[in-house]
Every structure is written in C-alpha cells, then in structure tokens.
PDB file of C-alpha atoms in Angstrom:
ATOM      1  CA  ILE A   1     -30.078  -3.321 -10.043  1.00  0.00           C
ATOM      2  CA  GLU A   2     -28.063  -5.678  -7.835  1.00  0.00           C
ATOM      3  CA  SER A   3     -29.170  -8.817  -6.054  1.00  0.00           C
ATOM      4  CA  THR A   4     -28.534  -9.583  -2.399  1.00  0.00           C
ATOM      5  CA  GLY A   5     -27.599 -12.967  -1.002  1.00  0.00           C
ATOM      6  CA  GLU A   6     -31.281 -13.631  -0.277  1.00  0.00           C
ATOM      7  CA  GLY A   7     -32.163 -13.038  -3.924  1.00  0.00           C
ATOM      8  CA  GLN A   8     -33.794  -9.682  -3.220  1.00  0.00           C
ATOM      9  CA  ALA A   9     -33.173  -6.927  -5.730  1.00  0.00           C
ATOM     10  CA  ILE A  10     -31.637  -3.675  -4.553  1.00  0.00           C
ATOM     11  CA  ASP A  11     -31.272  -0.394  -6.427  1.00  0.00           C
ATOM     12  CA  GLU A  12     -30.255   3.106  -5.394  1.00  0.00           C
ATOM     13  CA  GLN A  13     -33.629   4.003  -3.902  1.00  0.00           C
ATOM     14  CA  GLU A  14     -33.709   0.779  -1.892  1.00  0.00           C
ATOM     15  CA  ALA A  15     -30.150   1.355  -0.659  1.00  0.00           C
ATOM     16  CA  LEU A  16     -31.076   4.845   0.529  1.00  0.00           C
ATOM     17  CA  LYS A  17     -34.179   3.505   2.248  1.00  0.00           C
ATOM     18  CA  ARG A  18     -32.187   0.778   3.998  1.00  0.00           C
ATOM     19  CA  LEU A  19     -29.523   3.190   5.185  1.00  0.00           C
ATOM     20  CA  GLU A  20     -32.062   5.631   6.594  1.00  0.00           C
ATOM     21  CA  GLN A  21     -33.930   3.095   8.765  1.00  0.00           C
ATOM     22  CA  ARG A  22     -32.418   2.005  12.075  1.00  0.00           C
ATOM     23  CA  ASP A  23     -34.144  -1.319  12.685  1.00  0.00           C
ATOM     24  CA  ASP A  24     -32.008  -3.687  10.596  1.00  0.00           C
ATOM     25  CA  ALA A  25     -28.253  -3.254  11.093  1.00  0.00           C
ATOM     26  CA  SER A  26     -27.262  -5.679   8.336  1.00  0.00           C
ATOM     27  CA  ASP A  27     -29.429  -3.814   5.815  1.00  0.00           C
ATOM     28  CA  ARG A  28     -27.738  -0.533   6.748  1.00  0.00           C
ATOM     29  CA  TYR A  29     -24.272  -2.113   6.532  1.00  0.00           C
ATOM     30  CA  TYR A  30     -24.961  -3.451   3.043  1.00  0.00           C
ATOM     31  CA  ALA A  31     -26.605  -0.190   1.913  1.00  0.00           C
ATOM     32  CA  ALA A  32     -23.547   1.866   2.880  1.00  0.00           C
ATOM     33  CA  TRP A  33     -21.301  -0.513   0.945  1.00  0.00           C
ATOM     34  CA  TRP A  34     -23.640  -0.464  -2.079  1.00  0.00           C
ATOM     35  CA  LEU A  35     -23.786   3.344  -2.282  1.00  0.00           C
ATOM     36  CA  GLY A  36     -19.998   3.587  -2.239  1.00  0.00           C
ATOM     37  CA  HIS A  37     -19.418   0.684  -4.593  1.00  0.00           C
ATOM     38  CA  GLU A  38     -21.901   2.068  -7.109  1.00  0.00           C
ATOM     39  CA  ARG A  39     -20.558   5.650  -6.787  1.00  0.00           C
ATOM     40  CA  SER A  40     -24.051   6.924  -6.005  1.00  0.00           C
ATOM     41  CA  ARG A  41     -24.657  10.554  -6.990  1.00  0.00           C
ATOM     42  CA  HIS A  42     -28.141  10.817  -5.508  1.00  0.00           C
ATOM     43  CA  PRO A  43     -28.578  14.071  -3.523  1.00  0.00           C
ATOM     44  CA  ARG A  44     -29.605  12.106  -0.421  1.00  0.00           C
ATOM     45  CA  THR A  45     -26.565   9.810  -0.429  1.00  0.00           C
ATOM     46  CA  LEU A  46     -24.015  12.037   1.271  1.00  0.00           C
ATOM     47  CA  PRO A  47     -26.419  13.473   3.885  1.00  0.00           C
ATOM     48  CA  LEU A  48     -27.473   9.957   4.880  1.00  0.00           C
ATOM     49  CA  LEU A  49     -23.889   8.699   5.034  1.00  0.00           C
ATOM     50  CA  ARG A  50     -22.893  11.706   7.139  1.00  0.00           C
ATOM     51  CA  ALA A  51     -25.802  11.117   9.484  1.00  0.00           C
ATOM     52  CA  ALA A  52     -24.901   7.445   9.846  1.00  0.00           C
ATOM     53  CA  LEU A  53     -21.289   8.315  10.647  1.00  0.00           C
ATOM     54  CA  GLY A  54     -22.459  10.909  13.138  1.00  0.00           C
ATOM     55  CA  GLU A  55     -24.107   8.140  15.164  1.00  0.00           C
ATOM     56  CA  LEU A  56     -20.616   7.254  16.426  1.00  0.00           C
ATOM     57  CA  PHE A  57     -20.687  10.402  18.523  1.00  0.00           C
ATOM     58  CA  GLU A  58     -24.224  10.273  19.862  1.00  0.00           C
ATOM     59  CA  THR A  59     -22.995   8.798  23.164  1.00  0.00           C
ATOM     60  CA  ASN A  60     -19.729   8.942  25.099  1.00  0.00           C
ATOM     61  CA  SER A  61     -19.612   5.174  25.523  1.00  0.00           C
ATOM     62  CA  PRO A  62     -17.852   2.858  23.057  1.00  0.00           C
ATOM     63  CA  PRO A  63     -20.010   2.226  19.977  1.00  0.00           C
ATOM     64  CA  SER A  64     -21.972  -0.978  19.616  1.00  0.00           C
ATOM     65  CA  ASP A  65     -20.613  -3.596  17.243  1.00  0.00           C
ATOM     66  CA  ASP A  66     -23.335  -2.718  14.735  1.00  0.00           C
ATOM     67  CA  CYS A  67     -22.592   1.020  14.888  1.00  0.00           C
ATOM     68  CA  ARG A  68     -18.863   0.375  14.541  1.00  0.00           C
ATOM     69  CA  ALA A  69     -19.313  -1.920  11.533  1.00  0.00           C
ATOM     70  CA  LEU A  70     -21.641   0.557   9.845  1.00  0.00           C
ATOM     71  CA  SER A  71     -19.246   3.443  10.456  1.00  0.00           C
ATOM     72  CA  LEU A  72     -16.380   1.540   8.871  1.00  0.00           C
ATOM     73  CA  ASN A  73     -18.455   0.852   5.771  1.00  0.00           C
ATOM     74  CA  VAL A  74     -19.560   4.488   5.619  1.00  0.00           C
ATOM     75  CA  LEU A  75     -15.928   5.628   5.737  1.00  0.00           C
ATOM     76  CA  ARG A  76     -15.063   3.174   2.955  1.00  0.00           C
ATOM     77  CA  ALA A  77     -17.999   4.463   0.914  1.00  0.00           C
ATOM     78  CA  LEU A  78     -16.905   8.069   1.411  1.00  0.00           C
ATOM     79  CA  ALA A  79     -13.472   7.130   0.038  1.00  0.00           C
ATOM     80  CA  HIS A  80     -15.255   6.426  -3.267  1.00  0.00           C
ATOM     81  CA  LEU A  81     -17.522   9.487  -3.137  1.00  0.00           C
ATOM     82  CA  ASP A  82     -17.031  13.189  -2.350  1.00  0.00           C
ATOM     83  CA  GLY A  83     -15.496  12.908   1.081  1.00  0.00           C
ATOM     84  CA  THR A  84     -15.046  16.663   1.309  1.00  0.00           C
ATOM     85  CA  GLU A  85     -18.789  16.903   1.958  1.00  0.00           C
ATOM     86  CA  ALA A  86     -18.256  14.879   5.136  1.00  0.00           C
ATOM     87  CA  GLU A  87     -15.055  16.615   6.259  1.00  0.00           C
ATOM     88  CA  THR A  88     -16.352  17.358   9.761  1.00  0.00           C
ATOM     89  CA  GLU A  89     -17.331  13.751  10.432  1.00  0.00           C
ATOM     90  CA  ILE A  90     -14.192  12.237   8.884  1.00  0.00           C
ATOM     91  CA  VAL A  91     -11.839  14.520  10.817  1.00  0.00           C
ATOM     92  CA  ALA A  92     -13.734  13.747  14.036  1.00  0.00           C
ATOM     93  CA  CYS A  93     -13.176  10.033  13.393  1.00  0.00           C
ATOM     94  CA  LEU A  94      -9.408  10.606  13.313  1.00  0.00           C
ATOM     95  CA  THR A  95      -9.452  11.073  17.084  1.00  0.00           C
ATOM     96  CA  HIS A  96     -11.973   8.338  17.910  1.00  0.00           C
ATOM     97  CA  SER A  97     -11.009   5.876  20.643  1.00  0.00           C
ATOM     98  CA  ASP A  98     -11.445   2.895  18.293  1.00  0.00           C
ATOM     99  CA  GLN A  99      -8.230   2.223  16.377  1.00  0.00           C
ATOM    100  CA  GLN A 100      -9.924   0.682  13.353  1.00  0.00           C
ATOM    101  CA  ILE A 101     -12.174   3.737  13.028  1.00  0.00           C
ATOM    102  CA  ARG A 102      -9.086   5.978  13.101  1.00  0.00           C
ATOM    103  CA  GLU A 103      -7.352   3.724  10.571  1.00  0.00           C
ATOM    104  CA  GLU A 104     -10.215   3.851   8.076  1.00  0.00           C
ATOM    105  CA  ALA A 105     -10.701   7.587   8.651  1.00  0.00           C
ATOM    106  CA  ALA A 106      -7.040   8.181   7.800  1.00  0.00           C
ATOM    107  CA  ARG A 107      -7.443   6.420   4.472  1.00  0.00           C
ATOM    108  CA  THR A 108     -10.664   8.289   3.703  1.00  0.00           C
ATOM    109  CA  ALA A 109      -9.139  11.652   4.636  1.00  0.00           C
ATOM    110  CA  ALA A 110      -6.224  10.966   2.293  1.00  0.00           C
ATOM    111  CA  SER A 111      -8.501  10.009  -0.598  1.00  0.00           C
ATOM    112  CA  ALA A 112     -10.584  13.164  -0.044  1.00  0.00           C
ATOM    113  CA  ARG A 113      -7.451  15.359   0.262  1.00  0.00           C
ATOM    114  CA  LEU A 114      -8.630  16.826   3.571  1.00  0.00           C
ATOM    115  CA  ASP A 115      -5.977  19.294   4.746  1.00  0.00           C
ATOM    116  CA  LYS A 116      -7.714  19.576   8.119  1.00  0.00           C
ATOM    117  CA  ALA A 117      -6.706  15.979   8.757  1.00  0.00           C
ATOM    118  CA  ILE A 118      -2.996  16.837   8.923  1.00  0.00           C
ATOM    119  CA  ALA A 119      -3.004  18.263  12.461  1.00  0.00           C
ATOM    120  CA  PRO A 120      -4.864  15.363  14.136  1.00  0.00           C
ATOM    121  CA  LEU A 121      -2.754  12.849  12.205  1.00  0.00           C
ATOM    122  CA  CYS A 122       0.449  14.500  13.395  1.00  0.00           C
ATOM    123  CA  LYS A 123      -0.822  14.634  16.969  1.00  0.00           C
ATOM    124  CA  ASP A 124      -1.745  10.960  17.011  1.00  0.00           C
ATOM    125  CA  LEU A 125       1.559   9.941  15.418  1.00  0.00           C
ATOM    126  CA  SER A 126       3.475  11.777  18.140  1.00  0.00           C
ATOM    127  CA  ASN A 127       2.519   9.053  20.647  1.00  0.00           C
ATOM    128  CA  THR A 128       2.180   5.641  19.065  1.00  0.00           C
ATOM    129  CA  SER A 129       2.924   3.351  22.003  1.00  0.00           C
ATOM    130  CA  SER A 130      -0.437   1.601  21.745  1.00  0.00           C
ATOM    131  CA  HIS A 131      -0.979   1.849  17.980  1.00  0.00           C
ATOM    132  CA  SER A 132      -1.592  -1.256  15.908  1.00  0.00           C
ATOM    133  CA  ASN A 133       0.662  -1.758  12.898  1.00  0.00           C
ATOM    134  CA  ARG A 134      -2.275  -1.234  10.527  1.00  0.00           C
ATOM    135  CA  LEU A 135      -3.202   2.071  12.161  1.00  0.00           C
ATOM    136  CA  LEU A 136       0.389   3.284  11.979  1.00  0.00           C
ATOM    137  CA  GLU A 137       0.668   2.414   8.293  1.00  0.00           C
ATOM    138  CA  ALA A 138      -2.614   4.132   7.434  1.00  0.00           C
ATOM    139  CA  GLN A 139      -1.744   7.312   9.326  1.00  0.00           C
ATOM    140  CA  ILE A 140       1.775   7.536   7.910  1.00  0.00           C
ATOM    141  CA  GLU A 141       0.512   6.954   4.373  1.00  0.00           C
ATOM    142  CA  ALA A 142      -2.232   9.559   4.828  1.00  0.00           C
ATOM    143  CA  LEU A 143       0.255  12.124   6.053  1.00  0.00           C
ATOM    144  CA  GLY A 144       2.461  11.389   3.057  1.00  0.00           C
ATOM    145  CA  ALA A 145      -0.464  12.030   0.733  1.00  0.00           C
ATOM    146  CA  LEU A 146      -1.583  15.232   2.455  1.00  0.00           C
ATOM    147  CA  ALA A 147       1.351  17.047   4.058  1.00  0.00           C
ATOM    148  CA  LYS A 148       3.519  19.733   2.501  1.00  0.00           C
ATOM    149  CA  PRO A 149       7.289  19.751   3.095  1.00  0.00           C
ATOM    150  CA  SER A 150       7.980  21.017   6.607  1.00  0.00           C
ATOM    151  CA  GLU A 151      10.694  20.335   9.155  1.00  0.00           C
ATOM    152  CA  ALA A 152       8.126  19.325  11.760  1.00  0.00           C
ATOM    153  CA  VAL A 153       6.510  16.674   9.563  1.00  0.00           C
ATOM    154  CA  ILE A 154       9.864  15.340   8.358  1.00  0.00           C
ATOM    155  CA  GLN A 155      11.116  15.035  11.951  1.00  0.00           C
ATOM    156  CA  LEU A 156       7.897  13.296  12.953  1.00  0.00           C
ATOM    157  CA  LEU A 157       8.098  10.691  10.175  1.00  0.00           C
ATOM    158  CA  THR A 158      11.853  10.054  10.038  1.00  0.00           C
ATOM    159  CA  PRO A 159      12.066   7.762  13.113  1.00  0.00           C
ATOM    160  CA  PHE A 160       9.560   5.402  11.494  1.00  0.00           C
ATOM    161  CA  THR A 161      12.041   4.729   8.670  1.00  0.00           C
ATOM    162  CA  ASP A 162      14.074   2.747  11.222  1.00  0.00           C
ATOM    163  CA  SER A 163      11.128   0.658  12.358  1.00  0.00           C
ATOM    164  CA  GLU A 164      11.664  -3.064  12.848  1.00  0.00           C
ATOM    165  CA  LYS A 165       8.313  -3.553  11.109  1.00  0.00           C
ATOM    166  CA  PRO A 166       9.148  -3.618   7.376  1.00  0.00           C
ATOM    167  CA  LEU A 167       5.758  -2.327   6.185  1.00  0.00           C
ATOM    168  CA  ILE A 168       5.919   0.625   8.576  1.00  0.00           C
ATOM    169  CA  CYS A 169       9.465   1.319   7.406  1.00  0.00           C
ATOM    170  CA  SER A 170       8.248   1.195   3.797  1.00  0.00           C
ATOM    171  CA  ALA A 171       5.249   3.426   4.536  1.00  0.00           C
ATOM    172  CA  ALA A 172       7.491   6.025   6.185  1.00  0.00           C
ATOM    173  CA  ASN A 173       9.934   6.091   3.276  1.00  0.00           C
ATOM    174  CA  ARG A 174       7.006   6.300   0.884  1.00  0.00           C
ATOM    175  CA  ALA A 175       5.532   9.239   2.803  1.00  0.00           C
ATOM    176  CA  LEU A 176       8.815  11.136   3.010  1.00  0.00           C
ATOM    177  CA  LEU A 177       9.502  10.530  -0.678  1.00  0.00           C
ATOM    178  CA  GLN A 178       6.040  11.901  -1.516  1.00  0.00           C
ATOM    179  CA  ILE A 179       6.459  14.928   0.720  1.00  0.00           C
ATOM    180  CA  THR A 180      10.042  15.887  -0.115  1.00  0.00           C
ATOM    181  CA  GLY A 181      10.764  14.306  -3.501  1.00  0.00           C
ATOM    182  CA  HIS A 182      14.282  13.539  -2.214  1.00  0.00           C
ATOM    183  CA  SER A 183      15.664  10.310  -3.656  1.00  0.00           C
ATOM    184  CA  ARG A 184      17.354   9.359  -0.339  1.00  0.00           C
ATOM    185  CA  TRP A 185      13.965   8.128   0.851  1.00  0.00           C
ATOM    186  CA  SER A 186      13.795   5.644  -2.034  1.00  0.00           C
ATOM    187  CA  ASN A 187      16.978   3.819  -1.051  1.00  0.00           C
ATOM    188  CA  ALA A 188      15.254   1.498   1.414  1.00  0.00           C
ATOM    189  CA  PHE A 189      12.923   0.042  -1.202  1.00  0.00           C
ATOM    190  CA  GLN A 190      15.631  -2.017  -2.864  1.00  0.00           C
ATOM    191  CA  ALA A 191      16.327  -3.977   0.315  1.00  0.00           C
ATOM    192  CA  LEU A 192      12.708  -4.146   1.449  1.00  0.00           C
ATOM    193  CA  VAL A 193      11.566  -5.679  -1.822  1.00  0.00           C
ATOM    194  CA  GLN A 194      13.935  -8.581  -1.133  1.00  0.00           C
ATOM    195  CA  HIS A 195      12.176  -9.373   2.154  1.00  0.00           C
ATOM    196  CA  PRO A 196      11.373 -13.080   2.642  1.00  0.00           C
ATOM    197  CA  SER A 197       7.714 -12.323   3.302  1.00  0.00           C
ATOM    198  CA  ALA A 198       5.580 -12.153   0.158  1.00  0.00           C
ATOM    199  CA  GLN A 199       3.162  -9.865   1.979  1.00  0.00           C
ATOM    200  CA  VAL A 200       5.942  -7.384   2.658  1.00  0.00           C
ATOM    201  CA  ARG A 201       7.192  -7.525  -0.928  1.00  0.00           C
ATOM    202  CA  ARG A 202       3.667  -6.814  -2.192  1.00  0.00           C
ATOM    203  CA  GLY A 203       3.289  -3.902   0.209  1.00  0.00           C
ATOM    204  CA  VAL A 204       6.599  -2.370  -0.828  1.00  0.00           C
ATOM    205  CA  LEU A 205       5.701  -2.549  -4.515  1.00  0.00           C
ATOM    206  CA  LEU A 206       2.361  -0.882  -3.813  1.00  0.00           C
ATOM    207  CA  ASP A 207       4.178   1.859  -1.882  1.00  0.00           C
ATOM    208  CA  ILE A 208       6.524   2.432  -4.824  1.00  0.00           C
ATOM    209  CA  GLY A 209       3.526   2.628  -7.129  1.00  0.00           C
ATOM    210  CA  ALA A 210       1.731   5.056  -4.811  1.00  0.00           C
ATOM    211  CA  VAL A 211       4.707   7.407  -5.051  1.00  0.00           C
ATOM    212  CA  GLY A 212       5.140   6.815  -8.784  1.00  0.00           C
ATOM    213  CA  TRP A 213       8.893   6.533  -8.315  1.00  0.00           C
ATOM    214  CA  LEU A 214      10.184   5.907 -11.825  1.00  0.00           C
ATOM    215  CA  PRO A 215      13.793   4.988 -10.909  1.00  0.00           C
ATOM    216  CA  ALA A 216      12.323   1.884  -9.242  1.00  0.00           C
ATOM    217  CA  LEU A 217      10.929   0.574 -12.538  1.00  0.00           C
ATOM    218  CA  GLU A 218      13.508  -2.214 -12.782  1.00  0.00           C
ATOM    219  CA  THR A 219      12.984  -3.072  -9.118  1.00  0.00           C
ATOM    220  CA  ILE A 220       9.291  -3.614  -9.829  1.00  0.00           C
ATOM    221  CA  GLN A 221       9.989  -5.681 -12.942  1.00  0.00           C
ATOM    222  CA  THR A 222      12.471  -8.026 -11.277  1.00  0.00           C
ATOM    223  CA  SER A 223      10.786  -8.400  -7.886  1.00  0.00           C
ATOM    224  CA  ALA A 224       9.518 -11.780  -6.705  1.00  0.00           C
ATOM    225  CA  VAL A 225       5.893 -10.656  -6.697  1.00  0.00           C
ATOM    226  CA  GLU A 226       2.943 -11.795  -8.774  1.00  0.00           C
ATOM    227  CA  ASN A 227       2.288  -9.881 -11.999  1.00  0.00           C
ATOM    228  CA  SER A 228      -1.041  -8.499 -10.812  1.00  0.00           C
ATOM    229  CA  ILE A 229       0.713  -6.526  -8.048  1.00  0.00           C
ATOM    230  CA  LYS A 230       3.456  -5.434 -10.449  1.00  0.00           C
ATOM    231  CA  LEU A 231       0.816  -4.072 -12.812  1.00  0.00           C
ATOM    232  CA  ILE A 232      -0.811  -2.047 -10.026  1.00  0.00           C
ATOM    233  CA  ALA A 233       2.580  -0.577  -9.101  1.00  0.00           C
ATOM    234  CA  LEU A 234       3.390   0.179 -12.752  1.00  0.00           C
ATOM    235  CA  ARG A 235       0.040   1.898 -13.174  1.00  0.00           C
ATOM    236  CA  GLY A 236       1.066   4.242 -10.359  1.00  0.00           C
ATOM    237  CA  LEU A 237       4.269   5.067 -12.224  1.00  0.00           C
ATOM    238  CA  ALA A 238       2.265   5.770 -15.364  1.00  0.00           C
ATOM    239  CA  GLU A 239      -0.375   7.925 -13.664  1.00  0.00           C
ATOM    240  CA  HIS A 240       1.870  10.151 -11.518  1.00  0.00           C
ATOM    241  CA  PRO A 241       5.543   9.644 -12.377  1.00  0.00           C
ATOM    242  CA  ARG A 242       8.138  11.092 -10.009  1.00  0.00           C
ATOM    243  CA  GLY A 243      11.915  10.985 -10.187  1.00  0.00           C
ATOM    244  CA  LEU A 244      12.230  11.826 -13.884  1.00  0.00           C
ATOM    245  CA  ILE A 245      15.487  13.688 -13.282  1.00  0.00           C
ATOM    246  CA  GLU A 246      16.948  10.819 -11.268  1.00  0.00           C
ATOM    247  CA  ALA A 247      15.933   8.372 -14.012  1.00  0.00           C
ATOM    248  CA  ASN A 248      17.275  10.765 -16.688  1.00  0.00           C
ATOM    249  CA  VAL A 249      14.186  10.492 -18.887  1.00  0.00           C
ATOM    250  CA  SER A 250      11.484  12.825 -20.164  1.00  0.00           C
ATOM    251  CA  GLU A 251       7.854  12.369 -19.163  1.00  0.00           C
ATOM    252  CA  GLN A 252       7.057  10.863 -22.572  1.00  0.00           C
ATOM    253  CA  GLU A 253      10.023   8.494 -22.363  1.00  0.00           C
ATOM    254  CA  ALA A 254       8.892   7.492 -18.875  1.00  0.00           C
ATOM    255  CA  CYS A 255       5.408   6.751 -20.132  1.00  0.00           C
ATOM    256  CA  ASP A 256       6.783   4.637 -22.970  1.00  0.00           C
ATOM    257  CA  LEU A 257       9.032   2.675 -20.601  1.00  0.00           C
ATOM    258  CA  VAL A 258       6.232   1.950 -18.167  1.00  0.00           C
ATOM    259  CA  LEU A 259       3.761   0.946 -20.884  1.00  0.00           C
ATOM    260  CA  SER A 260       6.380  -1.366 -22.378  1.00  0.00           C
ATOM    261  CA  ALA A 261       6.939  -2.951 -18.972  1.00  0.00           C
ATOM    262  CA  MET A 262       3.185  -3.428 -18.548  1.00  0.00           C
ATOM    263  CA  ASP A 263       2.882  -4.999 -21.990  1.00  0.00           C
ATOM    264  CA  ALA A 264       5.631  -7.458 -21.113  1.00  0.00           C
ATOM    265  CA  LEU A 265       3.607  -8.660 -18.130  1.00  0.00           C
ATOM    266  CA  LEU A 266       0.340  -9.088 -19.998  1.00  0.00           C
TER     267      LEU A 266
END
C-alpha cells in the first residue's frame, strides 16, 4: 500500500477504481502512474489503461489538458507493462497531432517491440520540418530498436547522422549501429562524448549503453560524465554486448571487462 500526498492510502484496487471513474482527473493521472510503477498484473489493469488511452480519439478536436496528461501517463505505464495488449492504441498514438503524445508512443512502442510501429515511424520521419528535437530523438531511437536492416530504413536514418543537433546525431548513429551492426556508425561517439555540454555527454553515453557497443568501453570509462551515468551505460554493455569481433574478445571476456569497469566505479 502506498500513500498519496494527502496521506490517503492507495492500493491496486483503489488505483483501478480511480482510473475507471471520470470525475477527478488528478486521481486518474496518479492511478495510471501507480499501476505502471507497481507493475500491476490485475486482469482489469490493461483493459482500463487501453480504455483511458482510447479517450484521445473520442473527438476530432485537440484533447483537453487533462486527457492529454492522462494519456501520457498511460503510455508511460504501458512501457512497464505488456504493451502488446494495447498495440492498436499505441500505434494510433504514433500519428496523433500532439507531438508529445507521438514522442511517448514511440518510446512505448519500442519497449513493447511493436513491429506495426515501424511503418508509421518511417512515415513521420520522412517529413520532420516541424518536429521537436525530443520527438525526433524518440522516433529515431524507436526505429533503431525495432527495424530490421533494409536499404529504405538506412537511407531514411542516414541524413540524421549529419544533424547539427548532437543528440539527434547520436540517436541516429545509435539506431544505425543497432540495425546494421556496422562499426562505422560508432565512429561519431568518440567526438560526441567530448561535447562541452554535460547533457549531451550523458545522452551519448546512454546511447552507447543502449547499443551495448563493447569497443566503446574505454570511452565510457574516461568520459567526463558522472559515475551513475557511466554505470547505466556499462550495464547496457553487460546485458547485450555488441561488437565482440571489433573488440577482439569473447563474450565471457567482455563480461569480465565490463564487470571490472563497474567495480572500479563503485
């Protein structure tokens, strides 16, 4: 049982009850967060989350602030739960007029491994003149997580590797490295991790970790980034190592190297 800011107790049944009602928007917002945060497995959880997300499409007009905020929390909750159960709603959100909805839907689709998200992601990335930087990053990263190697996807993503925005450049190289496994897409990381902005350096390390690119182990260790971010990146290398041939190590040797690097930071 958790406690809200007002001191009221909330458990799974209360969260479900709050999400189902439509009178108190703040209660619904908190309930959606709670169900995702607590990894609720109740049989009513996913149907209620799907229904709440479906409210985005009940009218053709832009959603109210309350509906928008709830939908974002539902998408975040679904990233922690079985998003495949809400595939229809998540994929529909990828083409919503609201950029933040599309951004969060891209992340959720990637976490749920929704192949049906690839086509709408590619379509939206083919015309990005009005995209926010955050939306671009989320869509590129989602495509990197979902897409299989294809000339069309590679041609779509390649121009983003020359972006003047360093985090978009990093996201594109990350995605292409994930999709193709070709080391050429790792070359940009070395320069990007030297960027004067700490935020950029953190983002680049997290991209390296997301790929699990083992040849960048030393880059992670020596980067001017706080140890907590380095540890997250190193965990990615440990969980799904790539580039073993380029690093000239076996999987066991890679694991030992990464664990040793983590120990040195702790």
